Short mmCIF file of C-alpha atoms and ligand atoms in Angstrom, two decimals:
data_model
loop_
_atom_site.label_atom_id
_atom_site.label_comp_id
_atom_site.label_asym_id
_atom_site.label_seq_id
_atom_site.Cartn_x
_atom_site.Cartn_y
_atom_site.Cartn_z
CA MET A 321 66.89 126.47 94.14
CA ALA A 322 69.17 123.54 93.20
CA GLU A 323 72.76 124.06 94.35
CA GLN A 324 75.25 124.68 91.53
CA LYS A 325 77.95 121.99 91.08
CA PRO A 326 81.48 123.33 91.45
CA GLU A 327 83.14 123.83 88.03
CA LEU A 328 86.89 123.27 87.88
CA GLN A 329 89.27 124.19 85.06
CA ALA A 330 92.34 122.12 84.26
CA ASP A 331 94.70 121.34 81.43
CA VAL A 332 94.02 117.63 81.82
CA VAL A 333 91.26 115.76 83.63
CA VAL A 334 92.20 112.23 84.69
CA VAL A 335 89.37 109.76 85.27
CA GLY A 336 90.35 107.18 87.90
CA ALA A 337 92.82 107.36 90.80
CA GLY A 338 94.31 103.89 90.48
CA PRO A 339 98.05 103.50 89.85
CA ALA A 340 97.66 104.42 86.14
CA GLY A 341 95.67 107.61 86.72
CA LEU A 342 97.87 108.79 89.57
CA MET A 343 101.07 108.15 87.61
CA ALA A 344 99.59 110.07 84.67
CA ALA A 345 98.65 112.98 86.95
CA ARG A 346 102.06 112.95 88.62
CA THR A 347 103.90 113.00 85.28
CA LEU A 348 101.68 115.79 83.90
CA THR A 349 102.02 117.89 87.06
CA LYS A 350 105.80 117.55 86.90
CA GLY A 351 105.54 118.70 83.28
CA GLY A 352 103.77 121.89 84.38
CA GLU A 353 100.17 120.90 83.53
CA ARG A 354 97.23 121.68 85.81
CA VAL A 355 95.51 118.37 86.53
CA VAL A 356 92.30 117.26 88.26
CA VAL A 357 91.84 113.55 89.05
CA LEU A 358 88.24 112.35 89.45
CA GLU A 359 87.84 109.10 91.41
CA ALA A 360 84.56 107.22 91.82
CA ARG A 361 85.44 105.56 95.10
CA ASP A 362 86.06 107.12 98.50
CA ARG A 363 89.71 106.04 98.31
CA VAL A 364 92.58 105.97 95.84
CA GLY A 365 94.45 102.88 94.66
CA GLY A 366 91.80 101.13 92.55
CA ARG A 367 92.57 97.41 92.49
CA THR A 368 95.30 97.91 95.10
CA TRP A 369 93.75 98.13 98.55
CA SER A 370 95.47 97.42 101.88
CA ASP A 371 93.10 97.31 104.84
CA THR A 372 92.48 95.78 108.26
CA VAL A 373 89.74 93.15 108.38
CA ASP A 374 88.72 91.62 111.73
CA GLY A 375 92.04 92.75 113.19
CA ALA A 376 94.16 91.34 110.37
CA TRP A 377 95.97 93.62 107.96
CA LEU A 378 95.43 92.32 104.42
CA GLU A 379 96.38 93.07 100.84
CA ILE A 380 92.90 92.84 99.37
CA GLY A 381 94.09 93.58 95.83
CA GLY A 382 97.42 93.70 93.98
CA GLN A 383 100.53 93.19 96.08
CA TRP A 384 103.51 91.37 94.51
CA ILE A 385 106.37 92.84 92.47
CA SER A 386 108.67 90.86 90.18
CA PRO A 387 112.28 91.90 89.42
CA ASP A 388 111.46 92.98 85.84
CA GLN A 389 108.82 95.47 87.03
CA THR A 390 111.29 98.32 87.04
CA GLU A 391 108.75 101.14 86.66
CA LEU A 392 107.11 100.10 89.93
CA LEU A 393 110.39 99.28 91.68
CA GLY A 394 111.75 102.70 90.68
CA LEU A 395 108.66 104.50 91.97
CA VAL A 396 108.69 102.57 95.25
CA GLU A 397 112.29 103.65 95.77
CA GLU A 398 111.61 107.25 94.76
CA LEU A 399 108.73 107.43 97.25
CA GLY A 400 111.09 106.23 100.00
CA LYS A 401 109.30 102.91 100.52
CA GLU A 402 110.86 99.57 101.28
CA THR A 403 110.09 96.09 100.03
CA TYR A 404 110.51 92.59 101.46
CA GLN A 405 110.65 89.11 99.98
CA ARG A 406 107.83 86.60 100.09
CA TYR A 407 108.62 83.73 102.50
CA ARG A 408 109.85 80.78 100.41
CA GLU A 409 111.98 78.54 102.64
CA GLY A 410 111.23 74.83 102.56
CA ARG A 411 109.31 72.41 100.41
CA SER A 412 106.27 72.94 98.18
CA VAL A 413 103.13 70.85 97.81
CA PHE A 414 101.61 69.63 94.55
CA VAL A 415 98.18 68.06 94.17
CA ALA A 416 97.60 66.20 90.91
CA GLY A 417 94.31 65.99 89.03
CA ASP A 418 93.48 62.67 90.76
CA GLY A 419 93.94 64.33 94.18
CA ALA A 420 97.31 62.70 94.95
CA ARG A 421 99.42 64.99 97.17
CA THR A 422 103.21 65.23 96.81
CA VAL A 423 105.65 67.29 98.83
CA TYR A 424 108.58 68.31 96.64
CA GLU A 425 111.70 70.43 96.48
CA GLY A 426 113.10 72.54 93.67
CA ALA A 427 111.47 74.02 90.61
CA ASP A 428 110.40 70.81 88.80
CA PHE A 429 106.81 69.67 89.31
CA PRO A 430 106.56 66.15 90.76
CA VAL A 431 105.01 64.63 87.66
CA SER A 432 106.11 61.67 85.55
CA PRO A 433 109.39 62.10 83.60
CA GLY A 434 107.42 62.07 80.35
CA THR A 435 105.06 64.83 81.49
CA LEU A 436 107.94 66.85 82.88
CA ALA A 437 109.71 66.63 79.52
CA GLU A 438 106.51 67.80 77.80
CA VAL A 439 106.16 70.68 80.28
CA GLU A 440 109.71 71.71 79.43
CA ARG A 441 109.10 71.38 75.70
CA LEU A 442 105.88 73.43 75.82
CA THR A 443 107.61 76.02 78.00
CA ALA A 444 110.37 76.36 75.40
CA ILE A 445 107.78 76.81 72.61
CA LEU A 446 105.96 79.51 74.59
CA ASP A 447 109.22 81.22 75.55
CA GLY A 448 110.18 81.27 71.87
CA LEU A 449 106.84 82.77 70.81
CA ALA A 450 106.92 85.33 73.63
CA ALA A 451 110.40 86.44 72.54
CA GLU A 452 109.42 86.49 68.85
CA LEU A 453 106.13 88.38 69.19
CA GLY A 454 107.07 90.60 72.14
CA PRO A 455 104.66 92.48 74.40
CA GLU A 456 104.46 95.81 72.56
CA GLU A 457 102.39 94.92 69.53
CA PRO A 458 101.92 91.14 69.26
CA TRP A 459 98.94 91.79 66.97
CA ALA A 460 101.30 93.09 64.29
CA HIS A 461 103.24 89.82 63.95
CA GLU A 462 102.62 87.58 60.93
CA LYS A 463 101.60 84.71 63.25
CA ALA A 464 99.13 86.89 65.19
CA ARG A 465 95.90 85.95 63.42
CA GLU A 466 96.69 82.23 63.39
CA LEU A 467 97.42 82.26 67.13
CA ASP A 468 94.45 84.48 67.90
CA THR A 469 91.84 82.32 66.20
CA ILE A 470 92.45 79.23 68.34
CA SER A 471 91.78 78.89 72.06
CA PHE A 472 94.80 78.38 74.29
CA HIS A 473 93.23 75.09 75.42
CA HIS A 474 93.11 73.68 71.87
CA TRP A 475 96.42 75.16 70.83
CA LEU A 476 98.11 73.31 73.71
CA ARG A 477 96.50 70.04 72.68
CA ILE A 478 97.72 70.47 69.12
CA GLN A 479 101.26 70.89 70.48
CA SER A 480 101.13 67.92 72.85
CA ALA A 481 99.27 64.67 73.42
CA ASP A 482 100.17 64.74 77.12
CA GLU A 483 96.98 65.90 78.84
CA ASP A 484 98.66 66.44 82.23
CA ALA A 485 101.29 68.70 80.68
CA CYS A 486 98.61 70.69 78.82
CA GLU A 487 96.57 71.11 82.02
CA LEU A 488 99.60 72.23 83.98
CA ILE A 489 100.83 74.73 81.40
CA GLY A 490 97.27 75.97 80.82
CA MET A 491 96.79 76.62 84.52
CA PHE A 492 99.71 79.04 84.74
CA ILE A 493 98.14 81.41 82.24
CA ALA A 494 94.43 80.60 82.55
CA GLY A 495 93.67 80.21 86.27
CA ALA A 496 96.77 81.97 87.53
CA MET A 497 96.92 85.04 85.27
CA LEU A 498 93.95 85.78 83.00
CA THR A 499 91.61 84.04 85.48
CA LYS A 500 89.49 82.70 82.64
CA PRO A 501 89.21 79.09 81.46
CA ALA A 502 91.84 78.27 78.80
CA HIS A 503 89.07 77.74 76.24
CA ALA A 504 87.92 81.37 76.66
CA PHE A 505 90.98 83.18 75.29
CA SER A 506 93.37 82.73 72.42
CA ALA A 507 96.91 81.41 72.20
CA LEU A 508 97.93 84.94 71.14
CA GLN A 509 96.48 86.36 74.36
CA ALA A 510 98.50 83.73 76.27
CA VAL A 511 101.67 84.71 74.39
CA LEU A 512 101.06 88.39 75.26
CA MET A 513 100.69 87.44 78.93
CA ALA A 514 104.02 85.57 78.81
CA ALA A 515 105.82 88.27 76.80
CA SER A 516 104.61 90.99 79.17
CA ALA A 517 106.35 89.19 82.05
CA GLY A 518 109.58 88.65 80.08
CA SER A 519 108.91 84.97 79.27
CA PHE A 520 106.60 82.07 80.03
CA SER A 521 109.36 80.61 82.22
CA ASN A 522 108.99 83.67 84.46
CA LEU A 523 105.27 82.94 84.93
CA LEU A 524 106.12 79.39 86.02
CA ASP A 525 108.65 80.65 88.55
CA GLU A 526 106.78 81.85 91.63
CA ASP A 527 110.02 83.11 93.16
CA PHE A 528 110.28 85.49 90.22
CA ILE A 529 106.70 86.53 89.59
CA LEU A 530 105.70 86.77 93.27
CA ASP A 531 109.00 88.09 94.55
CA ARG A 532 108.56 91.18 96.74
CA ARG A 533 105.92 93.12 98.64
CA VAL A 534 105.80 96.74 99.75
CA ILE A 535 106.14 97.42 103.48
CA GLY A 536 102.99 99.35 104.33
CA GLY A 537 101.09 97.83 101.44
CA MET A 538 100.78 98.29 97.68
CA GLN A 539 97.96 100.81 98.12
CA SER A 540 100.39 103.07 99.96
CA VAL A 541 102.17 103.64 96.62
CA SER A 542 98.98 105.22 95.25
CA GLN A 543 98.33 107.03 98.52
CA ALA A 544 101.80 108.59 98.36
CA MET A 545 101.24 109.75 94.78
CA ALA A 546 97.82 111.17 95.75
CA ALA A 547 99.35 112.99 98.72
CA GLU A 548 101.77 114.76 96.34
CA LEU A 549 98.81 115.83 94.20
CA GLY A 550 96.82 117.14 97.19
CA ASP A 551 93.47 118.81 96.34
CA ALA A 552 93.86 117.87 92.69
CA VAL A 553 92.42 114.42 93.57
CA VAL A 554 88.64 114.49 94.05
CA LEU A 555 87.10 111.38 95.66
CA ASN A 556 83.48 110.18 95.45
CA ALA A 557 83.31 111.67 91.98
CA PRO A 558 82.29 108.99 89.43
CA VAL A 559 82.40 110.47 85.94
CA ARG A 560 79.05 109.97 84.23
CA THR A 561 79.43 111.97 81.03
CA LEU A 562 82.38 113.05 78.93
CA ALA A 563 81.59 115.72 76.33
CA TRP A 564 84.45 116.03 73.85
CA GLY A 565 85.36 117.90 70.72
CA GLY A 566 88.03 119.93 68.98
CA ASP A 567 88.35 122.43 71.80
CA GLY A 568 88.63 120.00 74.70
CA VAL A 569 86.55 117.96 77.14
CA ARG A 570 84.00 118.48 79.83
CA ALA A 571 83.76 115.75 82.48
CA GLU A 572 80.49 115.62 84.41
CA ALA A 573 81.02 113.74 87.66
CA ASP A 574 78.82 113.41 90.72
CA GLY A 575 79.36 116.65 92.64
CA VAL A 576 81.78 118.34 90.25
CA THR A 577 82.33 119.32 86.63
CA VAL A 578 85.79 119.68 85.12
CA THR A 579 86.59 121.44 81.85
CA ALA A 580 89.99 120.63 80.35
CA ARG A 581 92.02 120.54 77.16
CA ARG A 582 92.39 116.76 77.33
CA ALA A 583 91.24 113.74 79.33
CA ILE A 584 92.93 110.49 80.33
CA LEU A 585 90.57 107.58 80.93
CA ALA A 586 92.48 105.59 83.55
CA VAL A 587 89.81 102.99 84.29
CA PRO A 588 89.60 99.34 83.19
CA PRO A 589 88.48 99.21 79.53
CA THR A 590 85.46 97.13 80.58
CA LEU A 591 84.18 100.23 82.40
CA TYR A 592 84.52 102.69 79.49
CA SER A 593 80.91 102.04 78.55
CA ARG A 594 79.75 103.11 82.01
CA ILE A 595 80.41 106.67 80.84
CA SER A 596 78.20 108.47 78.29
CA TYR A 597 80.13 110.23 75.55
CA GLU A 598 78.89 113.32 73.75
CA PRO A 599 79.25 112.74 70.84
CA PRO A 600 79.44 108.93 71.08
CA LEU A 601 82.85 107.31 70.66
CA PRO A 602 83.60 106.13 67.11
CA ARG A 603 82.29 102.76 65.85
CA ARG A 604 85.75 101.20 66.12
CA GLN A 605 85.94 101.90 69.90
CA HIS A 606 82.33 100.75 70.44
CA GLN A 607 83.26 97.42 68.87
CA LEU A 608 86.71 97.09 70.42
CA HIS A 609 85.48 97.66 73.98
CA GLN A 610 82.86 94.94 73.66
CA HIS A 611 85.53 92.32 72.94
CA LEU A 612 87.22 92.78 76.31
CA SER A 613 86.04 91.17 79.53
CA MET A 614 87.25 90.84 83.10
CA GLY A 615 88.50 87.59 84.56
CA LEU A 616 87.18 86.30 87.88
CA VAL A 617 89.18 85.19 90.90
CA ILE A 618 88.56 84.99 94.64
CA LYS A 619 91.66 85.97 96.59
CA VAL A 620 91.30 84.12 99.88
CA HIS A 621 93.08 85.25 103.04
CA ALA A 622 93.43 82.87 106.01
CA VAL A 623 95.23 84.17 109.10
CA TYR A 624 96.52 81.78 111.79
CA GLU A 625 97.97 82.20 115.27
CA ARG A 626 101.33 81.21 113.77
CA PRO A 627 102.64 80.00 110.40
CA PHE A 628 102.15 76.33 111.35
CA TRP A 629 103.22 74.96 107.94
CA ARG A 630 106.79 76.16 108.51
CA ASP A 631 107.14 73.57 111.37
CA GLU A 632 107.12 70.85 108.73
CA ASN A 633 109.60 72.72 106.56
CA LEU A 634 106.83 73.66 104.14
CA SER A 635 107.11 77.00 102.36
CA GLY A 636 103.33 77.40 102.08
CA THR A 637 103.67 77.32 98.28
CA CYS A 638 101.15 74.87 96.82
CA PHE A 639 99.83 74.16 93.33
CA GLY A 640 96.97 71.92 92.34
CA VAL A 641 95.41 70.82 89.08
CA GLY A 642 91.63 70.62 89.20
CA GLN A 643 91.51 71.80 92.81
CA ILE A 644 89.14 74.47 94.17
CA VAL A 645 92.12 76.50 95.38
CA GLN A 646 94.69 76.20 92.63
CA GLU A 647 97.53 78.18 94.23
CA VAL A 648 98.45 78.87 97.86
CA TYR A 649 101.31 81.01 99.20
CA ASP A 650 102.68 82.14 102.53
CA ASN A 651 101.49 85.73 102.71
CA THR A 652 102.65 86.55 106.23
CA ASN A 653 103.04 90.30 106.65
CA HIS A 654 106.37 91.94 107.34
CA GLY A 655 107.08 91.76 111.09
CA ASP A 656 103.82 89.92 111.83
CA GLU A 657 103.77 87.15 114.48
CA ARG A 658 100.70 85.58 112.92
CA GLY A 659 100.91 83.46 109.80
CA THR A 660 98.85 84.33 106.74
CA LEU A 661 98.09 82.13 103.77
CA VAL A 662 96.69 83.44 100.53
CA GLY A 663 94.91 81.20 98.06
CA PHE A 664 93.30 81.78 94.67
CA VAL A 665 90.04 80.35 93.34
CA SER A 666 89.72 81.15 89.64
CA ASP A 667 87.18 81.31 86.83
CA GLU A 668 84.68 78.40 86.82
CA TYR A 669 85.83 77.30 90.28
CA ALA A 670 84.94 80.80 91.53
CA ASP A 671 81.52 80.52 89.86
CA ALA A 672 80.94 77.24 91.68
CA MET A 673 82.04 78.71 95.02
CA PHE A 674 79.81 81.76 94.63
CA ALA A 675 76.85 79.45 94.07
CA LEU A 676 77.30 78.23 97.68
CA SER A 677 76.33 79.98 100.91
CA ALA A 678 79.12 81.93 102.63
CA GLU A 679 79.51 79.16 105.25
CA GLU A 680 79.62 76.35 102.69
CA ARG A 681 82.10 78.31 100.58
CA LYS A 682 84.42 78.93 103.52
CA ALA A 683 84.31 75.22 104.44
CA ALA A 684 85.03 74.15 100.85
CA ILE A 685 87.87 76.63 100.38
CA LEU A 686 89.58 75.96 103.71
CA GLY A 687 89.07 72.24 103.06
CA SER A 688 90.95 72.62 99.77
CA ILE A 689 93.80 74.47 101.53
CA ALA A 690 93.85 71.77 104.22
CA HIS A 691 94.33 69.13 101.53
CA TYR A 692 97.64 70.84 100.73
CA LEU A 693 98.82 71.87 104.19
CA GLY A 694 97.02 69.67 106.71
CA PRO A 695 93.98 70.01 109.01
CA GLU A 696 95.39 72.99 110.96
CA ALA A 697 94.52 75.04 107.90
CA LEU A 698 90.86 74.67 108.88
CA ASN A 699 91.41 76.74 112.05
CA ALA A 700 91.85 80.20 110.55
CA GLU A 701 91.44 83.03 113.09
CA VAL A 702 90.54 85.41 110.31
CA TYR A 703 89.07 84.36 106.99
CA TYR A 704 88.35 86.85 104.20
CA GLU A 705 87.51 86.61 100.51
CA SER A 706 88.48 89.50 98.23
CA ASP A 707 85.49 89.69 95.92
CA TRP A 708 86.32 92.21 93.19
CA GLY A 709 83.56 90.87 90.96
CA SER A 710 81.05 92.60 93.25
CA GLU A 711 82.84 95.94 93.22
CA GLU A 712 80.87 98.48 91.19
CA TRP A 713 84.04 100.25 89.99
CA THR A 714 86.01 97.11 89.04
CA ARG A 715 83.63 94.18 88.29
CA GLY A 716 86.15 91.35 88.12
CA ALA A 717 89.76 90.39 88.79
CA TYR A 718 92.54 90.56 88.13
CA ALA A 719 92.06 92.39 84.85
CA ALA A 720 90.51 92.53 81.38
CA SER A 721 91.58 90.53 78.33
CA PHE A 722 90.29 90.00 74.81
CA ASP A 723 88.00 87.21 73.66
CA LEU A 724 89.01 84.85 70.83
CA GLY A 725 90.23 86.88 67.87
CA GLY A 726 89.86 90.22 69.63
CA LEU A 727 93.53 90.97 70.24
CA SER A 728 94.64 90.65 66.60
CA ARG A 729 91.52 92.47 65.39
CA TYR A 730 91.50 95.41 67.81
CA GLY A 731 94.74 95.41 69.82
CA ALA A 732 96.38 98.05 67.64
CA ASP A 733 93.65 100.57 68.48
CA GLN A 734 93.30 100.06 72.20
CA ARG A 735 95.78 102.80 73.16
CA THR A 736 95.05 105.17 70.28
CA PRO A 737 93.58 108.45 71.57
CA VAL A 738 90.14 109.51 70.36
CA GLY A 739 90.25 113.28 69.84
CA PRO A 740 91.29 114.72 73.23
CA ILE A 741 90.63 111.42 75.08
CA HIS A 742 93.67 109.27 75.95
CA PHE A 743 93.66 105.81 77.54
CA ALA A 744 95.79 104.38 80.37
CA CYS A 745 95.34 101.17 82.37
CA SER A 746 97.25 98.01 83.24
CA ASP A 747 94.77 96.10 81.11
CA ILE A 748 96.03 97.69 77.88
CA ALA A 749 99.71 97.56 78.86
CA SER A 750 102.53 95.73 77.11
CA GLU A 751 105.28 95.15 79.73
CA GLY A 752 103.59 94.64 83.09
CA TYR A 753 100.26 93.81 81.40
CA GLN A 754 97.55 93.23 84.06
CA HIS A 755 99.94 94.39 86.80
CA VAL A 756 100.61 97.57 88.77
CA ASP A 757 103.85 98.03 86.85
CA GLY A 758 101.95 98.06 83.54
CA ALA A 759 99.42 100.53 84.97
CA LEU A 760 102.24 102.92 85.86
CA ARG A 761 103.85 102.50 82.43
CA MET A 762 100.54 103.26 80.71
CA GLY A 763 99.91 106.28 82.96
CA ARG A 764 103.32 107.70 82.17
CA ARG A 765 102.93 106.97 78.45
CA ALA A 766 99.55 108.75 78.17
CA ALA A 767 100.92 111.75 80.07
CA GLU A 768 104.01 111.90 77.87
CA GLU A 769 101.82 111.78 74.74
CA ILE A 770 100.00 114.86 76.02
CA LEU A 771 103.18 116.67 77.05
CA ALA A 772 104.75 115.93 73.66
CA ALA A 773 101.71 117.32 71.81
CA ARG A 774 101.99 120.72 73.53
CA VAL A 775 103.09 123.55 71.32
C1 FAD B 2083 92.80 90.46 93.75
C2 FAD B 2083 93.85 91.13 92.89
C3 FAD B 2083 95.18 90.74 93.00
C4 FAD B 2083 96.15 91.33 92.20
N1 FAD B 2083 97.46 90.98 92.38
C5 FAD B 2083 98.43 91.72 91.78
C6 FAD B 2083 99.79 91.56 92.16
O1 FAD B 2083 100.12 90.77 93.06
N2 FAD B 2083 100.72 92.35 91.54
C7 FAD B 2083 100.37 93.28 90.60
O2 FAD B 2083 101.24 93.99 90.09
N3 FAD B 2083 99.07 93.44 90.23
C8 FAD B 2083 98.10 92.71 90.82
N4 FAD B 2083 96.79 92.93 90.52
C9 FAD B 2083 96.45 93.85 89.41
C10 FAD B 2083 96.63 95.32 89.79
O3 FAD B 2083 95.99 95.59 91.01
C11 FAD B 2083 96.03 96.17 88.66
O4 FAD B 2083 96.72 95.82 87.46
C12 FAD B 2083 96.21 97.67 88.88
O5 FAD B 2083 95.62 98.09 90.08
C13 FAD B 2083 95.57 98.41 87.72
O6 FAD B 2083 95.71 99.80 87.91
P1 FAD B 2083 94.86 100.80 87.02
O7 FAD B 2083 95.12 102.16 87.53
O8 FAD B 2083 95.10 100.51 85.60
O9 FAD B 2083 93.32 100.39 87.29
P2 FAD B 2083 92.54 100.34 88.69
O10 FAD B 2083 93.45 99.96 89.78
O11 FAD B 2083 91.35 99.49 88.45
O12 FAD B 2083 92.09 101.85 88.92
C14 FAD B 2083 91.03 102.42 88.19
C15 FAD B 2083 90.34 103.46 89.06
O13 FAD B 2083 89.31 104.09 88.29
C16 FAD B 2083 88.18 104.30 89.12
N5 FAD B 2083 87.00 104.46 88.26
C17 FAD B 2083 86.36 103.53 87.52
N6 FAD B 2083 85.35 104.09 86.83
C18 FAD B 2083 85.34 105.41 87.13
C19 FAD B 2083 84.53 106.52 86.74
N7 FAD B 2083 83.52 106.39 85.86
N8 FAD B 2083 84.81 107.74 87.26
C20 FAD B 2083 85.84 107.90 88.14
N9 FAD B 2083 86.63 106.88 88.55
C21 FAD B 2083 86.39 105.65 88.04
C22 FAD B 2083 88.16 103.08 90.01
O14 FAD B 2083 87.42 103.31 91.19
C23 FAD B 2083 89.65 102.87 90.29
O15 FAD B 2083 90.07 103.56 91.44
C24 FAD B 2083 95.79 92.34 91.27
C25 FAD B 2083 94.44 92.72 91.16
C26 FAD B 2083 93.49 92.14 91.95
C27 FAD B 2083 92.06 92.59 91.82
#
């Protein structure tokens, strides 16, 4: 006879044990609700994952915290964890579109005075729009539709005839944040990205946006929340079906069934359709979810015997237009003798790299890093590529964003509950959008909605 699946009862079932789901569960538990968290993977943390690879401890997923990410900073402190600053002493390296390499100091890119003035002018325009539209509901602003029906690429070129300035500004939202080409998302989506980080100027300032790391790793934040929840977190339990109605939900996962009053879907919106709904979700959600897609980025880790770049008074911070690796940073771990560099290969550059064999890809990527920091970069002791696009329960990186026109058309509905089903994820956040901080904010918000609805 087939073995019966265990059947659990809860007030709320949370689908996904990433930062959003765990924060939701934590908030609900503190509010007196009985919670079960169902997680597809054999670990918690979702897109945060700290692990040892070939003897090197790496942050495979999300890691940095900026000073405005107060939800995350507050939680880190509450959990008794410490943070440390990214290494940033010394000069940076810039590689222009023609391949010319410049070592520079300070915040200004080493471009012509005319281009620099255009970069500053475009930054001021974007800062103004970010402040005007704000991160909470940019779709509601009178300029929303206009900004959402033009690609960021073309919008930039309408603002400025300086191609170098457009490329540079585009890179800081396209390759560096949404990890999609600038022609694939709207100017409104770019404004949301800037507004969610406080301003576009903040996105340009690596000392702000990539400020601190957690000692022990970003995943340890999720692990600490899961430890508080104990047996309420069930691993290896992908939810396949969610039956829902007026009297609650029934989540069918591999190995377990949970019946609850409400559910929180704390998975990336691009994965909602991996679950069958009985009855199906409404038409509006079916449409909305199809207008979101994940970006693509390879996070490359290269570990060296020592941080050799520091000998030349280089910080390890590098930017390049039209380069395979568009950003490089010193990612040396707290208290580590070895030096670690992290580099990012985004969107179409990632496609091109994945078309190569593993050996060819490694040679091309390390070659690109060596163009910034010299031939010693070729001699990595440990080399690892975080490939979230291949992960069944993520399918891209860093996060999901709307296609052209999608944000103004559907944004207002993305957080609206459907019957007893609530939504929480960094990818539908306002402040901290696409970041751990936003995931925590969304987790707390969904939990508070449920607590407030109690009679
Ligand atoms: C390479 C990389 C670098 C990043 N860098 C940074 C950074 O420096 N700073 C920063 O703040 N953020 C960064 N991020 C983004 C950050 O990691 C995410 O914003 C954050 O993890 C999102 O949390 P979440 O809980 O919303 O979703 P996730 O972390 O994706 O968690 C969702 C969980 O749901 C589970 N799940 C999915 N489907 C199901 C199902 N059907 N049933 C059960 N469980 C399911 C998944 O396994 C996962 O555990 C980075 C992300 C990546 C990939």
